[in-house]
PDB file of C-alpha atoms in Angstrom:
ATOM      1  CA  MET A 177      17.373  -5.830 -22.867  1.00 84.00           C
ATOM      2  CA  VAL A 178      14.585  -5.359 -20.360  1.00 93.00           C
ATOM      3  CA  THR A 179      14.533  -7.867 -17.529  1.00 95.00           C
ATOM      4  CA  ALA A 180      11.896  -8.529 -14.894  1.00 96.00           C
ATOM      5  CA  GLU A 181      14.385  -7.394 -12.241  1.00 97.00           C
ATOM      6  CA  ARG A 182      14.842  -4.017 -13.963  1.00 97.00           C
ATOM      7  CA  VAL A 183      11.075  -3.603 -14.249  1.00 98.00           C
ATOM      8  CA  TRP A 184      10.562  -4.393 -10.541  1.00 98.00           C
ATOM      9  CA  GLU A 185      13.292  -1.879  -9.662  1.00 98.00           C
ATOM     10  CA  ALA A 186      11.671   0.793 -11.843  1.00 98.00           C
ATOM     11  CA  LEU A 187       8.233   0.149 -10.348  1.00 98.00           C
ATOM     12  CA  ALA A 188       9.711   0.289  -6.834  1.00 98.00           C
ATOM     13  CA  GLU A 189      10.623   3.936  -7.520  1.00 98.00           C
ATOM     14  CA  ILE A 190       6.975   4.918  -8.046  1.00 98.00           C
ATOM     15  CA  PRO A 191       5.463   6.351  -4.856  1.00 97.00           C
ATOM     16  CA  ASP A 192       1.880   5.589  -3.961  1.00 94.00           C
ATOM     17  CA  PRO A 193      -0.104   8.688  -5.055  1.00 91.00           C
ATOM     18  CA  GLU A 194      -1.998   8.912  -1.751  1.00 87.00           C
ATOM     19  CA  ILE A 195       0.829   7.863   0.598  1.00 89.00           C
ATOM     20  CA  PRO A 196       4.070   8.943  -1.105  1.00 93.00           C
ATOM     21  CA  VAL A 197       6.342   7.599   1.660  1.00 94.00           C
ATOM     22  CA  ILE A 198       5.786   4.068   0.325  1.00 96.00           C
ATOM     23  CA  SER A 199       6.249   2.694  -3.184  1.00 97.00           C
ATOM     24  CA  ILE A 200       3.533   0.839  -5.046  1.00 97.00           C
ATOM     25  CA  VAL A 201       5.740  -2.276  -4.829  1.00 98.00           C
ATOM     26  CA  ASP A 202       6.151  -2.019  -1.037  1.00 97.00           C
ATOM     27  CA  LEU A 203       2.426  -1.320  -0.730  1.00 95.00           C
ATOM     28  CA  GLY A 204       1.859  -4.656  -2.441  1.00 95.00           C
ATOM     29  CA  VAL A 205      -0.376  -3.519  -5.283  1.00 95.00           C
ATOM     30  CA  VAL A 206       1.983  -4.820  -8.000  1.00 97.00           C
ATOM     31  CA  ARG A 207       1.259  -8.543  -8.255  1.00 96.00           C
ATOM     32  CA  ASP A 208       3.266  -9.797 -11.211  1.00 97.00           C
ATOM     33  CA  VAL A 209       5.637  -8.761 -13.983  1.00 98.00           C
ATOM     34  CA  ALA A 210       6.011 -10.796 -17.167  1.00 97.00           C
ATOM     35  CA  ILE A 211       7.998 -10.031 -20.324  1.00 97.00           C
ATOM     36  CA  GLU A 212       7.210 -11.453 -23.745  1.00 94.00           C
ATOM     37  CA  ASN A 213       8.320 -10.262 -27.195  1.00 91.00           C
ATOM     38  CA  GLY A 214       9.277  -6.771 -26.000  1.00 89.00           C
ATOM     39  CA  THR A 215       6.042  -6.238 -24.087  1.00 96.00           C
ATOM     40  CA  VAL A 216       6.065  -5.916 -20.317  1.00 97.00           C
ATOM     41  CA  ARG A 217       2.856  -7.082 -18.710  1.00 98.00           C
ATOM     42  CA  VAL A 218       2.200  -5.818 -15.182  1.00 98.00           C
ATOM     43  CA  GLU A 219      -0.668  -7.089 -13.079  1.00 97.00           C
ATOM     44  CA  PHE A 220      -1.758  -4.936 -10.183  1.00 95.00           C
ATOM     45  CA  THR A 221      -4.583  -4.825  -7.688  1.00 94.00           C
ATOM     46  CA  PRO A 222      -5.647  -1.459  -6.249  1.00 91.00           C
ATOM     47  CA  THR A 223      -6.159  -1.144  -2.514  1.00 87.00           C
ATOM     48  CA  PHE A 224      -9.876  -0.463  -3.057  1.00 83.00           C
ATOM     49  CA  LEU A 225     -12.183  -1.139  -5.982  1.00 80.00           C
ATOM     50  CA  GLY A 226     -12.980   2.557  -6.407  1.00 80.00           C
ATOM     51  CA  CYS A 227      -9.412   3.707  -5.799  1.00 82.00           C
ATOM     52  CA  PRO A 228      -9.160   7.294  -7.087  1.00 83.00           C
ATOM     53  CA  ALA A 229      -5.449   6.812  -7.853  1.00 86.00           C
ATOM     54  CA  LEU A 230      -5.990   3.866 -10.212  1.00 90.00           C
ATOM     55  CA  GLU A 231      -5.339   5.770 -13.441  1.00 93.00           C
ATOM     56  CA  VAL A 232      -2.401   7.674 -11.956  1.00 94.00           C
ATOM     57  CA  MET A 233      -0.708   4.408 -10.944  1.00 95.00           C
ATOM     58  CA  ARG A 234      -1.422   2.825 -14.320  1.00 96.00           C
ATOM     59  CA  ASP A 235       0.010   5.844 -16.181  1.00 97.00           C
ATOM     60  CA  GLN A 236       3.130   5.999 -14.003  1.00 98.00           C
ATOM     61  CA  MET A 237       3.828   2.288 -14.484  1.00 98.00           C
ATOM     62  CA  ALA A 238       3.400   2.575 -18.248  1.00 98.00           C
ATOM     63  CA  GLU A 239       5.719   5.594 -18.355  1.00 98.00           C
ATOM     64  CA  ARG A 240       8.478   3.800 -16.406  1.00 97.00           C
ATOM     65  CA  ILE A 241       8.242   0.749 -18.653  1.00 97.00           C
ATOM     66  CA  ARG A 242       8.486   2.902 -21.781  1.00 97.00           C
ATOM     67  CA  GLU A 243      11.585   4.566 -20.285  1.00 97.00           C
ATOM     68  CA  LEU A 244      13.116   1.071 -20.126  1.00 96.00           C
ATOM     69  CA  GLY A 245      12.483   0.685 -23.867  1.00 95.00           C
ATOM     70  CA  ALA A 246       9.558  -1.711 -23.736  1.00 96.00           C
ATOM     71  CA  GLU A 247       5.874  -1.585 -24.560  1.00 97.00           C
ATOM     72  CA  PRO A 248       3.687  -1.655 -21.418  1.00 98.00           C
ATOM     73  CA  GLU A 249       0.563  -3.702 -20.891  1.00 98.00           C
ATOM     74  CA  ILE A 250      -0.951  -2.813 -17.531  1.00 97.00           C
ATOM     75  CA  GLU A 251      -3.756  -5.036 -16.274  1.00 96.00           C
ATOM     76  CA  VAL A 252      -5.907  -4.342 -13.240  1.00 93.00           C
ATOM     77  CA  VAL A 253      -6.631  -7.621 -11.447  1.00 92.00           C
ATOM     78  CA  LEU A 254      -9.793  -7.594  -9.366  1.00 88.00           C
ATOM     79  CA  ASP A 255     -10.425 -11.323  -8.848  1.00 86.00           C
ATOM     80  CA  ASP A 256      -8.320 -11.387  -5.674  1.00 83.00           C
ATOM     81  CA  SER A 257      -8.665  -8.345  -3.468  1.00 85.00           C
ATOM     82  CA  TRP A 258      -5.705  -6.477  -1.997  1.00 89.00           C
ATOM     83  CA  SER A 259      -5.132  -6.783   1.732  1.00 88.00           C
ATOM     84  CA  THR A 260      -2.811  -5.071   4.172  1.00 88.00           C
ATOM     85  CA  ASP A 261      -0.919  -8.381   4.446  1.00 90.00           C
ATOM     86  CA  ARG A 262       0.608  -7.518   1.055  1.00 93.00           C
ATOM     87  CA  ILE A 263       2.533  -4.571   2.494  1.00 93.00           C
ATOM     88  CA  THR A 264       6.188  -5.585   2.664  1.00 95.00           C
ATOM     89  CA  PRO A 265       8.166  -5.414   5.926  1.00 94.00           C
ATOM     90  CA  LYS A 266      10.173  -2.573   4.360  1.00 96.00           C
ATOM     91  CA  GLY A 267       6.912  -0.789   3.543  1.00 95.00           C
ATOM     92  CA  ARG A 268       5.592  -1.251   7.082  1.00 93.00           C
ATOM     93  CA  GLU A 269       8.769   0.275   8.481  1.00 93.00           C
ATOM     94  CA  LYS A 270       8.544   3.231   6.068  1.00 95.00           C
ATOM     95  CA  LEU A 271       4.956   3.828   7.189  1.00 92.00           C
ATOM     96  CA  ARG A 272       5.889   3.671  10.875  1.00 91.00           C
ATOM     97  CA  ALA A 273       8.884   5.982  10.408  1.00 92.00           C
ATOM     98  CA  SER A 274       6.613   8.497   8.664  1.00 91.00           C
ATOM     99  CA  GLY A 275       4.045   8.650  11.442  1.00 90.00           C
ATOM    100  CA  PHE A 276       1.555   6.018  10.257  1.00 88.00           C
ATOM    101  CA  ALA A 277       0.561   3.099  12.469  1.00 86.00           C
ATOM    102  CA  PRO A 278       1.039   0.060  10.216  1.00 84.00           C
ATOM    103  CA  PRO A 279      -1.851  -2.406  10.102  1.00 80.00           C
ATOM    104  CA  ALA A 280      -1.834  -5.490  12.280  1.00 75.00           C
ATOM    105  CA  PRO A 281      -1.429  -8.821  10.467  1.00 71.00           C
ATOM    106  CA  ARG A 282      -4.681 -10.567   9.613  1.00 65.00           C
ATOM    107  CA  ARG A 283      -5.463 -13.923  11.152  1.00 60.00           C
ATOM    108  CA  ALA A 284      -5.307 -16.965   8.889  1.00 56.00           C
ATOM    109  CA  GLY A 285      -8.498 -18.854   8.189  1.00 55.00           C
ATOM    110  CA  ALA A 286     -11.940 -17.993   6.967  1.00 53.00           C
ATOM    111  CA  PRO A 287     -12.769 -14.480   5.754  1.00 53.00           C
ATOM    112  CA  GLN A 288     -13.494 -12.027   8.550  1.00 53.00           C
ATOM    113  CA  LEU A 289     -15.203  -8.688   8.830  1.00 52.00           C
ATOM    114  CA  VAL A 290     -12.883  -5.688   8.673  1.00 51.00           C
ATOM    115  CA  GLN A 291     -12.192  -4.496  12.210  1.00 51.00           C
ATOM    116  CA  LEU A 292     -12.679  -0.757  12.082  1.00 50.00           C
ATOM    117  CA  GLN A 293     -11.716  -0.011  15.664  1.00 50.00           C
ATOM    118  CA  SER A 294      -8.833  -1.391  17.685  1.00 51.00           C
ATOM    119  CA  ASN A 295      -8.001  -0.723  21.295  1.00 54.00           C
ATOM    120  CA  ALA A 296      -4.242  -1.234  21.188  1.00 62.00           C
ATOM    121  CA  PHE A 297      -2.632   0.378  18.168  1.00 81.00           C
ATOM    122  CA  ARG A 298       0.911   1.502  18.906  1.00 86.00           C
ATOM    123  CA  CYS A 299       1.846   5.120  18.473  1.00 91.00           C
ATOM    124  CA  PRO A 300       4.457   5.392  15.693  1.00 91.00           C
ATOM    125  CA  TYR A 301       6.198   8.203  17.596  1.00 92.00           C
ATOM    126  CA  CYS A 302       6.595   6.851  21.151  1.00 94.00           C
ATOM    127  CA  ASN A 303       5.475   3.205  20.796  1.00 91.00           C
ATOM    128  CA  SER A 304       2.773   3.602  23.472  1.00 93.00           C
ATOM    129  CA  THR A 305      -0.457   1.608  23.245  1.00 90.00           C
ATOM    130  CA  ASP A 306      -2.317   4.311  25.173  1.00 93.00           C
ATOM    131  CA  THR A 307      -4.047   5.558  22.026  1.00 92.00           C
ATOM    132  CA  ARG A 308      -7.627   6.363  21.181  1.00 92.00           C
ATOM    133  CA  LEU A 309      -9.642   6.477  18.004  1.00 91.00           C
ATOM    134  CA  GLU A 310     -10.414  10.065  16.997  1.00 91.00           C
ATOM    135  CA  ASN A 311     -12.206   9.397  13.724  1.00 91.00           C
ATOM    136  CA  ILE A 312     -12.874   6.083  12.000  1.00 88.00           C
ATOM    137  CA  PHE A 313     -12.872   7.909   8.656  1.00 84.00           C
ATOM    138  CA  GLY A 314      -9.401   9.135   7.725  1.00 83.00           C
ATOM    139  CA  PRO A 315      -8.206  10.859   4.564  1.00 83.00           C
ATOM    140  CA  THR A 316      -8.597   7.622   2.571  1.00 78.00           C
ATOM    141  CA  PRO A 317     -10.906   4.603   3.065  1.00 77.00           C
ATOM    142  CA  CYS A 318      -8.041   2.469   4.414  1.00 78.00           C
ATOM    143  CA  ARG A 319      -7.005   4.850   7.211  1.00 84.00           C
ATOM    144  CA  SER A 320      -8.443   6.249  10.422  1.00 88.00           C
ATOM    145  CA  LEU A 321      -7.249   8.976  12.777  1.00 92.00           C
ATOM    146  CA  ARG A 322      -5.920   8.197  16.262  1.00 93.00           C
ATOM    147  CA  TYR A 323      -4.448  10.172  19.146  1.00 94.00           C
ATOM    148  CA  CYS A 324      -1.670   9.132  21.547  1.00 94.00           C
ATOM    149  CA  GLU A 325      -2.363  10.002  25.177  1.00 95.00           C
ATOM    150  CA  THR A 326       1.310   9.538  26.110  1.00 95.00           C
ATOM    151  CA  CYS A 327       3.085  11.857  23.661  1.00 95.00           C
ATOM    152  CA  ARG A 328      -0.059  13.788  22.667  1.00 95.00           C
ATOM    153  CA  GLN A 329       0.502  13.307  18.950  1.00 94.00           C
ATOM    154  CA  PRO A 330      -2.220  12.575  16.406  1.00 94.00           C
ATOM    155  CA  PHE A 331      -1.418   9.889  13.853  1.00 92.00           C
ATOM    156  CA  GLU A 332      -3.022   7.895  11.080  1.00 89.00           C
ATOM    157  CA  GLN A 333      -3.706   4.204  11.499  1.00 88.00           C
ATOM    158  CA  PHE A 334      -3.982   1.766   8.615  1.00 82.00           C
ATOM    159  CA  LYS A 335      -7.076  -0.371   8.962  1.00 80.00           C
ATOM    160  CA  THR A 336      -6.370  -4.083   8.759  1.00 77.00           C
ATOM    161  CA  ILE A 337      -8.054  -5.153   5.545  1.00 70.00           C
TER     162      ILE A 337
END
């Protein structure tokens, strides 16, 4: 019998297609899992509306659910946008350990503009805040490129969204 716990565990094994060091569960794109009459319904919200990995994630989730012996129903939820606050603590640590600067937590309150540039992002290699922005546009819309003046390593920074 398929349980929600087994489904969550299976989904936690799926790496994000663009950042494979973190699972789609730790990235926070999987919102809910519900089981009814042999059908597993998964709600997920992509990191960006035009996310190029949307179909890949949907197909991988459906495949894992079928492997559990259930019929998948994958629904993309767009009424509440994804934010970097949805990344789990485990996911943040995986990002840091892999050379990504995890995003800073957002402030509570009214909606705010996305801050594209920050003066004090910590280097994931040496923990220094003596870093500079190299390019606001990284390999994906949610990342930018930074450089550490202390250890002289380039690294990617997650934008706080």
